[in-house]
Amino acid sequence: EPEVTQTPSHQVTQMGQEVILRCVPISNHLYFYWYRQILGQKVEFLVSFYNNEISEKSEIFDDQFSVERPDGSNFTLKIRSTKLEDSAMYFCASSGGLEAFFGQGTRLTVV
Amino acid sequence: GESVGLHLPTLSVQEGDNSIINCAYSNSASDYFIWYKQESGKGPQFIIDIRSNMDKRQGQRVTVLLNKTVKHLSLQIAATQPGDSAVYFCAENTGYSTLTFGKGTMLLVSP
């Protein structure tokens, strides 16, 4: 069964460092998303991406964040200068229409 | 702002019971709803969806009910099993771009 895969599963970084979270969406999907979940809280939308551009983003997705689809298979989320409050689970999702399939997440810990 | 929320943060049931998890939404423009299951340390897993032109949809052991009049969504799980223990999120989608998640309900199933 096709699935969304994310790497790494856990990333520890120092405050102020840049991190890149990687995702391989399901191959025939056209819509890609990043969500985050702070421990014990709900899943929050960050950004959606379609046709090689951002289609929608939340207020969380500020200038520190960027997304890229560098090739035909990967979808990345970059955080330029991490802050302690960026510590969370980051989920990538992809969709061929309405139903979004989620990856297992990357746990980002900023120390 | 408009939001999706849940009435019960924790629901404890006995194995074999039927479970009902509720969700209230406030965005009248939402036309598609999804229930996700999230097990500890994993990403949200699609359970069942429903479009706004329907009021009921059944899957395997699960039923989703939509009451647009009162903007209420419920997930019914028949013959609940220990493996159903997880956090359940409702999510609404007003288009292709964004899923807005509710806060989540923890379902605890006792053997």
Tab-separated table of C-alpha atoms in Angstrom:
chain	number	residue	atom	x	y	z
A	1	GLU	CA	0.000	0.000	0.000
A	2	PRO	CA	1.452	3.387	-0.955
A	3	GLU	CA	2.420	5.600	1.941
A	4	VAL	CA	3.943	8.954	2.758
A	5	THR	CA	7.442	8.594	4.153
A	6	GLN	CA	9.292	11.131	6.254
A	7	THR	CA	12.919	11.439	7.285
A	8	PRO	CA	14.424	11.709	9.775
A	9	SER	CA	12.078	10.280	12.376
A	10	HIS	CA	13.744	12.378	15.058
A	11	GLN	CA	15.883	15.504	14.700
A	12	VAL	CA	17.617	17.310	17.524
A	13	THR	CA	19.005	20.731	16.733
A	14	GLN	CA	20.413	23.709	18.526
A	15	MET	CA	18.412	26.897	18.693
A	16	GLY	CA	19.239	29.143	15.746
A	17	GLN	CA	20.255	26.296	13.466
A	18	GLU	CA	18.588	25.481	10.180
A	19	VAL	CA	16.766	22.192	9.739
A	20	ILE	CA	15.330	20.491	6.695
A	21	LEU	CA	12.574	17.941	7.105
A	22	ARG	CA	12.063	15.614	4.204
A	23	CYS	CA	9.015	13.880	2.829
A	24	VAL	CA	8.279	11.572	-0.052
A	25	PRO	CA	4.580	11.915	-0.880
A	26	ILE	CA	2.512	9.216	-2.536
A	27	SER	CA	3.643	9.151	-6.136
A	28	ASN	CA	0.481	10.086	-8.040
A	29	HIS	CA	-0.649	12.743	-5.585
A	30	LEU	CA	-0.712	16.396	-6.566
A	31	TYR	CA	-1.373	18.179	-3.295
A	32	PHE	CA	1.178	18.314	-0.503
A	33	TYR	CA	0.941	19.613	3.010
A	34	TRP	CA	2.904	20.202	6.173
A	35	TYR	CA	1.256	20.104	9.565
A	36	ARG	CA	2.714	20.258	13.022
A	37	GLN	CA	1.603	18.964	16.392
A	38	ILE	CA	3.004	20.316	19.614
A	39	LEU	CA	3.028	17.629	22.286
A	40	GLY	CA	-0.453	16.979	23.623
A	41	GLN	CA	-2.128	19.450	21.305
A	42	LYS	CA	-4.090	19.262	18.088
A	43	VAL	CA	-2.670	18.970	14.624
A	44	GLU	CA	-2.133	22.437	13.095
A	45	PHE	CA	-1.984	23.313	9.424
A	46	LEU	CA	1.186	24.986	8.204
A	47	VAL	CA	1.168	25.061	4.425
A	48	SER	CA	-0.240	23.463	1.314
A	49	PHE	CA	1.542	23.130	-2.011
A	50	TYR	CA	0.159	22.496	-5.465
A	51	ASN	CA	1.520	22.893	-8.945
A	52	ASN	CA	4.957	23.860	-7.623
A	53	GLU	CA	3.759	26.715	-5.501
A	54	ILE	CA	2.268	27.436	-2.119
A	55	SER	CA	-1.517	27.453	-2.356
A	56	GLU	CA	-2.278	28.316	1.229
A	57	LYS	CA	-0.397	28.945	4.467
A	58	SER	CA	-1.271	29.606	8.078
A	59	GLU	CA	-0.073	32.378	10.338
A	60	ILE	CA	2.378	29.900	11.852
A	61	PHE	CA	4.185	29.645	8.518
A	62	ASP	CA	6.214	32.831	8.789
A	63	ASP	CA	9.396	33.891	6.998
A	64	GLN	CA	11.419	31.314	8.937
A	65	PHE	CA	9.667	28.547	7.051
A	66	SER	CA	9.942	27.539	3.438
A	67	VAL	CA	8.920	24.551	1.350
A	68	GLU	CA	10.365	23.117	-1.768
A	69	ARG	CA	9.821	20.284	-4.171
A	70	PRO	CA	13.362	19.938	-5.448
A	71	ASP	CA	12.638	16.976	-7.715
A	72	GLY	CA	9.761	14.798	-8.749
A	73	SER	CA	9.562	12.862	-5.523
A	74	ASN	CA	10.689	14.898	-2.487
A	75	PHE	CA	8.881	17.640	-0.596
A	76	THR	CA	10.857	19.500	2.047
A	77	LEU	CA	10.177	21.879	4.895
A	78	LYS	CA	13.002	24.169	5.929
A	79	ILE	CA	13.156	26.120	9.148
A	80	ARG	CA	15.912	28.703	8.817
A	81	SER	CA	16.619	29.639	12.410
A	82	THR	CA	14.940	27.275	14.829
A	83	LYS	CA	13.415	28.467	18.071
A	84	LEU	CA	12.600	26.463	21.165
A	85	GLU	CA	8.902	26.745	20.361
A	86	ASP	CA	9.452	25.021	17.030
A	87	SER	CA	9.802	21.753	18.936
A	88	ALA	CA	6.951	19.571	17.734
A	89	MET	CA	5.999	16.647	15.540
A	90	TYR	CA	5.949	17.683	11.910
A	91	PHE	CA	3.694	15.726	9.608
A	92	CYS	CA	3.788	15.688	5.867
A	93	ALA	CA	0.620	14.739	4.006
A	94	SER	CA	-0.338	14.274	0.401
A	95	SER	CA	-3.612	14.041	-1.417
A	96	GLY	CA	-4.897	13.126	-4.835
A	97	GLY	CA	-8.113	15.031	-4.163
A	98	LEU	CA	-9.829	15.405	-0.834
A	99	GLU	CA	-8.527	12.643	1.431
A	100	ALA	CA	-5.094	13.446	2.851
A	101	PHE	CA	-2.672	10.688	3.833
A	102	PHE	CA	-0.177	11.454	6.550
A	103	GLY	CA	3.358	10.304	7.132
A	104	GLN	CA	4.611	9.047	10.466
A	105	GLY	CA	6.091	12.404	11.324
A	106	THR	CA	9.449	13.896	12.271
A	107	ARG	CA	9.927	14.760	15.911
A	108	LEU	CA	11.895	18.011	16.020
A	109	THR	CA	13.535	18.890	19.304
A	110	VAL	CA	15.166	22.298	19.581
A	111	VAL	CA	17.599	22.644	22.479
B	1	GLY	CA	-12.308	32.659	14.217
B	2	GLU	CA	-14.172	29.632	13.025
B	3	SER	CA	-13.004	26.380	14.447
B	4	VAL	CA	-13.685	22.717	14.884
B	5	GLY	CA	-13.937	21.438	18.423
B	6	LEU	CA	-14.739	18.340	20.426
B	7	HIS	CA	-17.092	17.978	23.401
B	8	LEU	CA	-15.298	15.182	25.290
B	9	PRO	CA	-11.556	15.062	25.766
B	10	THR	CA	-11.534	11.452	27.053
B	11	LEU	CA	-13.915	8.573	26.508
B	12	SER	CA	-13.480	5.327	28.428
B	13	VAL	CA	-15.394	2.249	27.286
B	14	GLN	CA	-15.339	-1.477	27.821
B	15	GLU	CA	-14.329	-3.834	25.058
B	16	GLY	CA	-17.358	-4.754	23.021
B	17	ASP	CA	-19.245	-1.559	23.763
B	18	ASN	CA	-20.212	0.884	21.065
B	19	SER	CA	-18.348	4.203	21.206
B	20	ILE	CA	-19.570	7.584	20.076
B	21	ILE	CA	-17.161	10.476	19.620
B	22	ASN	CA	-18.617	13.888	18.949
B	23	CYS	CA	-17.393	16.969	17.168
B	24	ALA	CA	-18.858	20.436	16.654
B	25	TYR	CA	-17.851	22.616	13.773
B	26	SER	CA	-18.616	26.245	13.167
B	27	ASN	CA	-17.599	26.881	9.573
B	28	SER	CA	-20.809	26.616	7.588
B	29	ALA	CA	-18.801	26.660	4.350
B	30	SER	CA	-17.145	23.339	5.168
B	31	ASP	CA	-18.187	20.746	2.630
B	32	TYR	CA	-16.103	17.757	3.554
B	33	PHE	CA	-15.275	16.140	6.866
B	34	ILE	CA	-12.839	13.458	7.883
B	35	TRP	CA	-12.237	11.432	10.996
B	36	TYR	CA	-8.644	10.532	11.760
B	37	LYS	CA	-7.228	8.110	14.318
B	38	GLN	CA	-3.865	8.861	15.843
B	39	GLU	CA	-2.011	6.247	17.833
B	40	SER	CA	0.822	7.267	20.096
B	41	GLY	CA	3.903	8.329	18.155
B	42	LYS	CA	2.222	7.968	14.779
B	43	GLY	CA	0.681	10.205	12.193
B	44	PRO	CA	-3.076	10.661	11.767
B	45	GLN	CA	-4.659	7.725	9.987
B	46	PHE	CA	-7.725	8.203	7.814
B	47	ILE	CA	-10.800	6.407	9.137
B	48	ILE	CA	-13.809	7.676	7.239
B	49	ASP	CA	-15.010	10.765	5.463
B	50	ILE	CA	-18.313	12.357	4.568
B	51	ARG	CA	-19.381	15.076	2.201
B	52	SER	CA	-21.795	17.777	3.205
B	53	ASN	CA	-24.475	16.445	0.853
B	54	MET	CA	-24.729	13.292	2.980
B	55	ASP	CA	-25.875	12.773	6.553
B	56	LYS	CA	-24.569	9.280	7.164
B	57	ARG	CA	-21.810	7.095	5.872
B	58	GLN	CA	-20.822	3.633	7.015
B	59	GLY	CA	-17.536	1.828	6.917
B	60	GLN	CA	-16.281	-1.301	8.538
B	61	ARG	CA	-17.411	-1.021	12.203
B	62	VAL	CA	-17.507	2.760	11.892
B	63	THR	CA	-20.291	5.157	11.020
B	64	VAL	CA	-20.062	8.897	10.604
B	65	LEU	CA	-23.137	11.051	11.097
B	66	LEU	CA	-23.372	14.640	9.949
B	67	ASN	CA	-26.003	17.034	11.192
B	68	LYS	CA	-25.618	20.250	9.258
B	69	THR	CA	-28.484	21.939	11.064
B	70	VAL	CA	-26.584	21.961	14.341
B	71	LYS	CA	-23.134	21.656	12.767
B	72	HIS	CA	-22.360	18.409	14.500
B	73	LEU	CA	-20.348	15.409	13.455
B	74	SER	CA	-20.072	12.080	15.229
B	75	LEU	CA	-18.057	8.923	14.853
B	76	GLN	CA	-19.623	5.676	16.000
B	77	ILE	CA	-17.416	2.662	16.521
B	78	ALA	CA	-19.237	-0.642	16.893
B	79	ALA	CA	-17.930	-3.402	19.157
B	80	THR	CA	-14.967	-1.359	20.309
B	81	GLN	CA	-11.706	-3.260	20.609
B	82	PRO	CA	-8.528	-2.512	22.585
B	83	GLY	CA	-6.823	-1.724	19.295
B	84	ASP	CA	-9.249	1.164	18.857
B	85	SER	CA	-7.600	2.986	21.754
B	86	ALA	CA	-6.185	6.188	20.285
B	87	VAL	CA	-6.872	9.880	19.889
B	88	TYR	CA	-9.587	10.630	17.373
B	89	PHE	CA	-9.671	13.907	15.478
B	90	CYS	CA	-12.371	15.325	13.318
B	91	ALA	CA	-11.205	17.593	10.541
B	92	GLU	CA	-12.995	19.823	8.107
B	93	ASN	CA	-11.983	20.800	4.638
B	94	THR	CA	-13.460	23.724	2.757
B	95	GLY	CA	-11.532	22.968	-0.404
B	96	TYR	CA	-8.365	21.277	-1.472
B	97	SER	CA	-5.954	23.289	0.566
B	98	THR	CA	-6.530	23.042	4.252
B	99	LEU	CA	-7.647	20.590	6.877
B	100	THR	CA	-8.664	22.193	10.145
B	101	PHE	CA	-8.428	19.707	12.975
B	102	GLY	CA	-10.403	19.581	16.181
B	103	LYS	CA	-8.704	19.172	19.543
B	104	GLY	CA	-9.015	15.401	19.688
B	105	THR	CA	-10.733	12.857	21.912
B	106	MET	CA	-8.791	10.141	23.660
B	107	LEU	CA	-10.601	6.810	23.436
B	108	LEU	CA	-9.569	4.298	26.098
B	109	VAL	CA	-10.831	0.750	25.685
B	110	SER	CA	-10.615	-1.578	28.655
B	111	PRO	CA	-10.521	-5.339	28.098
